[in-house]
XYZ file of C-alpha atoms in Angstrom:
437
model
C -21.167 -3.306 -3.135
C -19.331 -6.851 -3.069
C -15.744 -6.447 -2.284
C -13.500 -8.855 -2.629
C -10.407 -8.329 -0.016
C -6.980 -10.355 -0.736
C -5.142 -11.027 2.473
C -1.277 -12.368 2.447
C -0.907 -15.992 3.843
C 2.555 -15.568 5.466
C 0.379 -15.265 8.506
C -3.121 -15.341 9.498
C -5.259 -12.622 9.253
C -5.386 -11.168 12.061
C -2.042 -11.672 13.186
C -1.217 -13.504 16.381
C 1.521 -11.510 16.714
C 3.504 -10.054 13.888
C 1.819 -9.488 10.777
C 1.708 -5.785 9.480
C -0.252 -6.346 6.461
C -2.581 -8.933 7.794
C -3.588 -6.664 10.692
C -4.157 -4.029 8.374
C -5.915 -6.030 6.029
C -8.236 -7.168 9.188
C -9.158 -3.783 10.194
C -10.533 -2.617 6.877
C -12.313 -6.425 6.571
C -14.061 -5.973 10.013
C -14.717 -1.945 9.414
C -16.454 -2.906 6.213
C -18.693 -5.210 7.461
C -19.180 -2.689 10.162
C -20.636 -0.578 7.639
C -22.791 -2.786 5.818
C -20.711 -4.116 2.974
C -20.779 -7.116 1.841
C -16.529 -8.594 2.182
C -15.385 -12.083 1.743
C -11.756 -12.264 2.558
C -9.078 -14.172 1.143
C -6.955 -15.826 3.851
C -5.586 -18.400 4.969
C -8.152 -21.149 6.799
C -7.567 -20.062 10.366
C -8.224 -16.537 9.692
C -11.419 -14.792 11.587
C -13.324 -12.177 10.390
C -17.344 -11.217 10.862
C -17.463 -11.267 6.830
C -17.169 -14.288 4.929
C -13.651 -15.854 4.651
C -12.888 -17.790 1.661
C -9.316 -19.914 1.284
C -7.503 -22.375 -0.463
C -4.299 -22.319 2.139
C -4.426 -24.658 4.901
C -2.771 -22.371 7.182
C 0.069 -19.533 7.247
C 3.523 -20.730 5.755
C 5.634 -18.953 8.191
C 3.775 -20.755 11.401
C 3.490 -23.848 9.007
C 6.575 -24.881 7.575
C 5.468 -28.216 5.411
C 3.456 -25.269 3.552
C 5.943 -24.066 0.269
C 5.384 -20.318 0.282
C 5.284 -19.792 -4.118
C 3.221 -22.807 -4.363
C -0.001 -21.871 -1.957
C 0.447 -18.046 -3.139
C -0.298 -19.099 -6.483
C -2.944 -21.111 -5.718
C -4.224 -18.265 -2.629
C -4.039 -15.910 -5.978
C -5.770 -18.228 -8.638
C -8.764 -19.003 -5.901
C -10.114 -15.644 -6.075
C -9.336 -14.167 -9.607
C -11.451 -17.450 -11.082
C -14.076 -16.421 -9.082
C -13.470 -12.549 -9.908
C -17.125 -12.233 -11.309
C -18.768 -12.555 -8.756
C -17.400 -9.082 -7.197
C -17.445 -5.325 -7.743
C -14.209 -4.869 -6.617
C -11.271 -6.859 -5.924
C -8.952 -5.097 -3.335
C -5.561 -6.438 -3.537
C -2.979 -6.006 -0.097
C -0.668 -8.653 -1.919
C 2.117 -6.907 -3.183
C 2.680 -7.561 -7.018
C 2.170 -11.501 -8.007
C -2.024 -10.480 -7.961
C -1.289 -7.895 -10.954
C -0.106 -10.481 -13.374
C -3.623 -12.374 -13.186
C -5.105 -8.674 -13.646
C -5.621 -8.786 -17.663
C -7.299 -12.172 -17.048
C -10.351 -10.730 -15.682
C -12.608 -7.672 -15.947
C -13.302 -7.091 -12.575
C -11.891 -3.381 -11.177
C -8.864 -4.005 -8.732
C -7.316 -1.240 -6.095
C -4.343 -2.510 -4.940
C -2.548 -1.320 -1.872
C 1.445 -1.047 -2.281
C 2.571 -1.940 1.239
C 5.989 -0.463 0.025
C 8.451 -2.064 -2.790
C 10.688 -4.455 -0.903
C 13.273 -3.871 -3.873
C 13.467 -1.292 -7.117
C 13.872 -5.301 -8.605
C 9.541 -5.247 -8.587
C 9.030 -2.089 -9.942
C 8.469 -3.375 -13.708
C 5.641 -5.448 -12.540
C 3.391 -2.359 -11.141
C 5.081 -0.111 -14.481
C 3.589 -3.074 -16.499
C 0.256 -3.344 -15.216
C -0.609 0.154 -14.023
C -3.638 0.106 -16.462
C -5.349 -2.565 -14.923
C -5.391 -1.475 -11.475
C -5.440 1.733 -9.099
C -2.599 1.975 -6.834
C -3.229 3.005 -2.951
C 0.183 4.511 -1.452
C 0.387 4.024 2.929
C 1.848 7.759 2.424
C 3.252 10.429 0.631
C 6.602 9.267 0.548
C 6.243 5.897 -0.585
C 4.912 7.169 -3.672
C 7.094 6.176 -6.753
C 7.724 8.708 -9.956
C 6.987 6.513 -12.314
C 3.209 5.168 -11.171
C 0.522 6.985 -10.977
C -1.872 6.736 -7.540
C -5.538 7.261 -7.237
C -4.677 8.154 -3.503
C -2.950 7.911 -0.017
C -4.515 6.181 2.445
C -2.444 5.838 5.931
C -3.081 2.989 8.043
C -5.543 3.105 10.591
C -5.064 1.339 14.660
C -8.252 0.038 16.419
C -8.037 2.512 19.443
C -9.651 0.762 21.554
C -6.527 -2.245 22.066
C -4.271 0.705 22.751
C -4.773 2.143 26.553
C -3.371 5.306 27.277
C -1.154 6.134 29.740
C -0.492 9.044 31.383
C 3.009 8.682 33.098
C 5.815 7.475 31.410
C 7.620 4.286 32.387
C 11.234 3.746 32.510
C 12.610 1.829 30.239
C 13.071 3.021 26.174
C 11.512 0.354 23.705
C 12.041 -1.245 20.323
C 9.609 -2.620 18.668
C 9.830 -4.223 15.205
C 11.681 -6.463 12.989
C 16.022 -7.308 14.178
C 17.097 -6.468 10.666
C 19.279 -3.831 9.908
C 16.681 -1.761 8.385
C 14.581 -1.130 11.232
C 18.129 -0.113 13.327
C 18.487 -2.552 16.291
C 22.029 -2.059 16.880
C 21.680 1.802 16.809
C 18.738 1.190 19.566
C 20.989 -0.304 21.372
C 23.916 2.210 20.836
C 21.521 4.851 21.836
C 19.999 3.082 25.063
C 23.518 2.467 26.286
C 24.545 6.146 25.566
C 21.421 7.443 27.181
C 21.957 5.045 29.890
C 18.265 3.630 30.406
C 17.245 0.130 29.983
C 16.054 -0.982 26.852
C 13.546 -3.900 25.956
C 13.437 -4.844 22.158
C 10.109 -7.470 21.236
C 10.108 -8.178 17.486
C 10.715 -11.126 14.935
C 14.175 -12.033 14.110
C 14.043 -11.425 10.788
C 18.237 -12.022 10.182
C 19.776 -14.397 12.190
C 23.216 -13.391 11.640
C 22.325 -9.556 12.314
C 20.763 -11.019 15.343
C 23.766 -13.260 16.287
C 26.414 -10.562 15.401
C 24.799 -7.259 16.379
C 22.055 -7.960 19.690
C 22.930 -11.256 20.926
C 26.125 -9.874 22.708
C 24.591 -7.115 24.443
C 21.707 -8.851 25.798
C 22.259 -9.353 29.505
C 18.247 -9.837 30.425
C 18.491 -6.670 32.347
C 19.885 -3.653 30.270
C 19.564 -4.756 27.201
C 16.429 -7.446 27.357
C 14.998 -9.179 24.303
C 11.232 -10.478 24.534
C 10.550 -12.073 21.531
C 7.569 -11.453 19.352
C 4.343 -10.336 21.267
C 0.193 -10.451 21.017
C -1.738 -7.887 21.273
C -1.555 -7.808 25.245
C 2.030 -8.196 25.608
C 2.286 -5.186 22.660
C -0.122 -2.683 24.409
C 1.599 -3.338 27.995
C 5.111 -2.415 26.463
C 3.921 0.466 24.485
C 2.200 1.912 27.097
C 4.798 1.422 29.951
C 8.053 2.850 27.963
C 9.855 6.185 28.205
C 9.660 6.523 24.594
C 9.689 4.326 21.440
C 13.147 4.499 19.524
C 12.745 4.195 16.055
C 16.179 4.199 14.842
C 15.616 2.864 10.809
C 18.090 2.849 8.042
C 15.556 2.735 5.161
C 12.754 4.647 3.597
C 10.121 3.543 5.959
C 6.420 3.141 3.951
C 4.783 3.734 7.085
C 5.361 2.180 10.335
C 2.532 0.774 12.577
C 4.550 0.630 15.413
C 5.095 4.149 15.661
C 1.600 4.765 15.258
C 0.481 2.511 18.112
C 3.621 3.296 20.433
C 1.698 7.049 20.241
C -1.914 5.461 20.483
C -0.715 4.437 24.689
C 0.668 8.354 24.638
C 4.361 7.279 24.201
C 6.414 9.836 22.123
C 9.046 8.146 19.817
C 12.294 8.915 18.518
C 12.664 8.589 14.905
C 15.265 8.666 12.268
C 13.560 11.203 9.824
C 13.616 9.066 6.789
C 10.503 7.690 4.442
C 7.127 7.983 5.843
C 8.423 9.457 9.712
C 8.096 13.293 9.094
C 4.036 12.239 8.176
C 3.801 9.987 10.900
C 5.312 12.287 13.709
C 4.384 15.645 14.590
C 7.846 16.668 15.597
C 8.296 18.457 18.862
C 4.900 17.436 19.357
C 4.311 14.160 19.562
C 8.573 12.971 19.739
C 11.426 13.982 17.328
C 12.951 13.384 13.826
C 16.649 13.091 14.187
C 19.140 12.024 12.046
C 21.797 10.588 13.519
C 22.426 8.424 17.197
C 23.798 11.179 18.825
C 20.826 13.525 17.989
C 18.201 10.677 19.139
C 20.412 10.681 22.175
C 19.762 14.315 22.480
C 16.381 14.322 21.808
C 15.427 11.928 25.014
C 16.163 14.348 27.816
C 13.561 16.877 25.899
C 10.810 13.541 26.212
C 9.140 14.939 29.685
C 8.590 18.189 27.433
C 5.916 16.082 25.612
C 2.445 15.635 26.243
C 1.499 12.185 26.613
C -2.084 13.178 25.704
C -0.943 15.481 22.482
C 0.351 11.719 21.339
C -3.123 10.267 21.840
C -5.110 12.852 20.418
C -2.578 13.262 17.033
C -3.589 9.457 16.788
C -7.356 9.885 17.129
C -7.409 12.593 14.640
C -5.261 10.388 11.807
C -5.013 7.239 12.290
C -8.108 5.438 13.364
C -9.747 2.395 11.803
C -12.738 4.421 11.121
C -10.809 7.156 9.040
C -8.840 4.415 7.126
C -12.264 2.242 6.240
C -14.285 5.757 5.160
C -10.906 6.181 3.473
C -11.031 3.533 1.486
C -14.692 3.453 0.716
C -14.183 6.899 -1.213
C -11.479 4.907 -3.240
C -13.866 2.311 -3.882
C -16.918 4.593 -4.543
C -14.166 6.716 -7.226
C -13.376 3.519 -8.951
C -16.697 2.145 -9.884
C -17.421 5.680 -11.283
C -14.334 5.435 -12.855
C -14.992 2.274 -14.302
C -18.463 3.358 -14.956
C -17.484 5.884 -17.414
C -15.158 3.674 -19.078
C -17.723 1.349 -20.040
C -19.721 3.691 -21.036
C -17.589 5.361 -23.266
C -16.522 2.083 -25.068
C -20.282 1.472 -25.797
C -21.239 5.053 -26.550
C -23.164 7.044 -29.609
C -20.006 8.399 -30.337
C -18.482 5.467 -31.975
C -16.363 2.296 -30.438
C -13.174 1.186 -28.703
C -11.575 -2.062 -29.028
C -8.608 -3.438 -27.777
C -6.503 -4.747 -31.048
C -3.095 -6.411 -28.878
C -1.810 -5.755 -25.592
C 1.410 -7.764 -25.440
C 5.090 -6.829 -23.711
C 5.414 -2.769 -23.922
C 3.071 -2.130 -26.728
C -0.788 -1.574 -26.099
C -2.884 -0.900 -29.532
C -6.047 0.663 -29.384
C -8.732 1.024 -32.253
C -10.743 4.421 -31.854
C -14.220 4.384 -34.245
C -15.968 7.858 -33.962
C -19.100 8.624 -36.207
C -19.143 11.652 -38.493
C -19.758 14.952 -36.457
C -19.553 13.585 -33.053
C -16.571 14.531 -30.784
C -14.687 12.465 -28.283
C -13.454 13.414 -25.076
C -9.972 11.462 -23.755
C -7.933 11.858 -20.664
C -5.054 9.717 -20.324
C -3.291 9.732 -16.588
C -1.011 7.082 -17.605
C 2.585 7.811 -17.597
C 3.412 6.539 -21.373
C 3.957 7.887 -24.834
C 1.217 7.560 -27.197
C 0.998 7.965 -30.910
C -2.542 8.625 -32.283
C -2.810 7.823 -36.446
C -5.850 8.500 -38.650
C -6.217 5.092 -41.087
C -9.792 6.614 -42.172
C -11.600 9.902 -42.129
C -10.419 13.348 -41.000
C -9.933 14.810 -37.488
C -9.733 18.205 -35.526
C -7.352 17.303 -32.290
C -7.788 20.388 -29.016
C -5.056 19.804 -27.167
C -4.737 22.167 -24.385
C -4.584 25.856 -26.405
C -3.760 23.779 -29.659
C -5.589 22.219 -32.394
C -4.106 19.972 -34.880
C -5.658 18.661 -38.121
C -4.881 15.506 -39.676
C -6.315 13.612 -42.108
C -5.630 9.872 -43.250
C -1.944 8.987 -43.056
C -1.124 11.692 -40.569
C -0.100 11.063 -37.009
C 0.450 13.206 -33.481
C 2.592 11.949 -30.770
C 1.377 13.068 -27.575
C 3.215 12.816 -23.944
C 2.106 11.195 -21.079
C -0.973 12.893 -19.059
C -3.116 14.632 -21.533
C -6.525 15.960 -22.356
C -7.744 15.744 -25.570
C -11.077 16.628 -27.399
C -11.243 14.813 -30.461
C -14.081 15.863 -33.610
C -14.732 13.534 -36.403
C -14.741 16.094 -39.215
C -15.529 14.062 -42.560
C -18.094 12.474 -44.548
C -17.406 9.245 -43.107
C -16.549 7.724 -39.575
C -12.857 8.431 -38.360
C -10.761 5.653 -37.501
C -7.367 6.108 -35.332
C -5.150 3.767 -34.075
C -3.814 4.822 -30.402
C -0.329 2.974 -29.592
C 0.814 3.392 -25.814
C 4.609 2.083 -25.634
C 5.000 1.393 -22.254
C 8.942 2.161 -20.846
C 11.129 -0.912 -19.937
């Protein structure tokens, strides 16, 4: 199996220090190759990895800043889908510009939404959902309109988290100063709960930063330590009280939380998005929703087993259940995949692919006389199906429908059908998908 893994190139993969997606993408690279498979990743040129590394971007824009961020991802993009043939798989962890190269190539692509930064990208996964199975980081990150092929939560490499058995005393915040991850409420909370409170993260809004922390950082109380590497990060995890988690938006998952529990720290979360799958509440800290309930919630944090925290990690969210993880998504695919091409090129008859343009997709079905067609469609559109030649029997759940030349069925989205060519000569249909805008 040659998989082809596409990195982001805002920073280097791994991370030196922040870098969700890159870190993630670095633990399934290196877990891979642990396993045997054959993984070039795409990254930027300073990038490490056991596997082979393959890049086009001189080094990551946000460290670089002589580096134009559209141009290089464009080019980062184009550098592996020309060379798409020479993989099984191409696993995208690039958010959406990847999908609009998809159609270009025939190469199967699993593409891991690392959440929707705005409702704004939605029409570009909506658009090309058929050429690509989406990966969800959990449950509730999953959108309505897309269908998944499965959830597959992050995994930590235990072994750069120690575990420590007494709690420190100081609470900690630890992620992006931006309003969504809530660093004004961590410090509304810390000053409420009176205990110090260090916050290490990127300043991702100056003005939030200037407006909101700045003033109540006295390098004592209320101490700000920049972004940290992985030593810095394991030291602070370990040594806090508890992690507050304070966020105002629908977290997709939250590493941080994860790895705050790895050193056997409990954390304090605002139960929104991914937190009530991330947390065992009461167990391993507590979903609140409000300041004054996280507030609450810290004088029950000796109640909590520092261990419980470890072991809830171990059990969910290693690096070794995230790579087996995705290897069943991989395996699924080419199967998938598999059968496709195998239908298309069966006894049975032919497909072909007659236009594919803005929300129509036209499909040409040719089935010999007497043989019968099985179809599954999991895509969420509305499909007509139209006999232009021959006769057909249509089961359709408890129903069957007859039509002969001329005659049409419109079917909703997610069906099985079982289709029987029933004349003297080969039955033609034309299948139109129209895709919602």
């Amino acid at each position: 199996m040659k998989i082809a893994l596409l990195s982001p190139i805002a920073w280097r993969t791994p991370p030196r220090h922040y870098g969700p997606w890159e870190r993630v993408v670095s633990l399934l690279c290196e877990g891979l190759v642990e396993k045997g498979i054959d993984v070039t990743l795409f990254a930027t040129k300073d990038s490490q990895t056991r596997g082979k590394l393959d890049y086009i971007c001189p080094a990551p824009y946000e460290e670089d800043k002589s580096i134009e961020p559209k141009v290089w991802e464009c080019l980062h993009i184009a550098h592996l889908f020309e060379q798409a043939n020479q993989f099984d798989l191409i696993h995208n962890h690039f958010d959406f510009l990847p999908l609009s190269y998809s159609r270009l190539v025939d190469t199967p692509i699993v593409t891991t939404i690392h959440g929707f930064s705005s409702p704004r990208i939605l029409p570009v996964y909506q658009q090309y959902a058929d050429r690509s199975y989406y990966v969800s980081i959990s449950n509730a990150d999953r959108h309505p309109t897309l269908n998944y092929i499965a959830t597959v939560y992050h995994g930590i490499d235990l072994e750069s988290f120690t575990f420590q058995s007494e709690p420190g005393n100081y609470l900690l915040y630890f992620g992006r100063i931006h309003p969504d991850k809530g660093a004004a409420e961590a410090i509304r909370i810390a000053k409420t709960f009176k205990m110090r409170l260090v916050m290490a993260g990127i300043i991702q809004d100056d003005r939030y930063f200037e407006q909101e922390v700045a003033p109540h950082l006295d390098g004592e109380f209320i101490n700000y330590v920049g972004s940290v590497g992985p030593g810095d990060r394991d030291r602070l995890l370990g040594g806090a009280y508890a992690l507050v988690h304070p966020i105002a938006f629908a977290e997709p998952f939250g590493l941080s939380v994860v790895e705050a529990m790895a050193c056997g720290t409990p954390v304090v979360a605002f139960a929104r998005g991914s937190m009530p799958e991330v947390i065992r509440d009461g167990n391993t800290g507590f979903l609140v929703e409000s300041v004054e309930e996280a507030v609450e919630a810290l004088t029950k944090i000796p109640a909590i087993e520092r261990i419980a925290c470890r072991q809830w990690v171990e059990e969910r969210f290693s690096q070794e259940r995230m790579v087996n993880d995705y290897l069943k998504v991989y395996e699924k695919v080419l199967e998938l995949e598999t059968a496709k091409r195998s239908r298309a090129q069966s006894v049975w008859g032919k497909e072909e692919l007659i236009c594919d343009e803005g929300n129509y997709r036209i499909r040409r079905l040719t089935i010999k006389p007497g043989q019968n067609l099985k179809w599954t469609s999991s895509t969420p559109v509305k499909q007509e199906w139209m006999v232009v030649q021959g006769a057909a029997s249509l089961s359709l759940k408890n129903q069957k429908v007859l039509l002969k030349e001329g005659e049409s069925i419109n079917l909703s989205p997610e069906f099985e059908l079982e289709i029987a060519s029933t004349g003297v000569c080969s039955l033609v249909m034309i299948v139109t998908e129209v895709r919602d805008t």
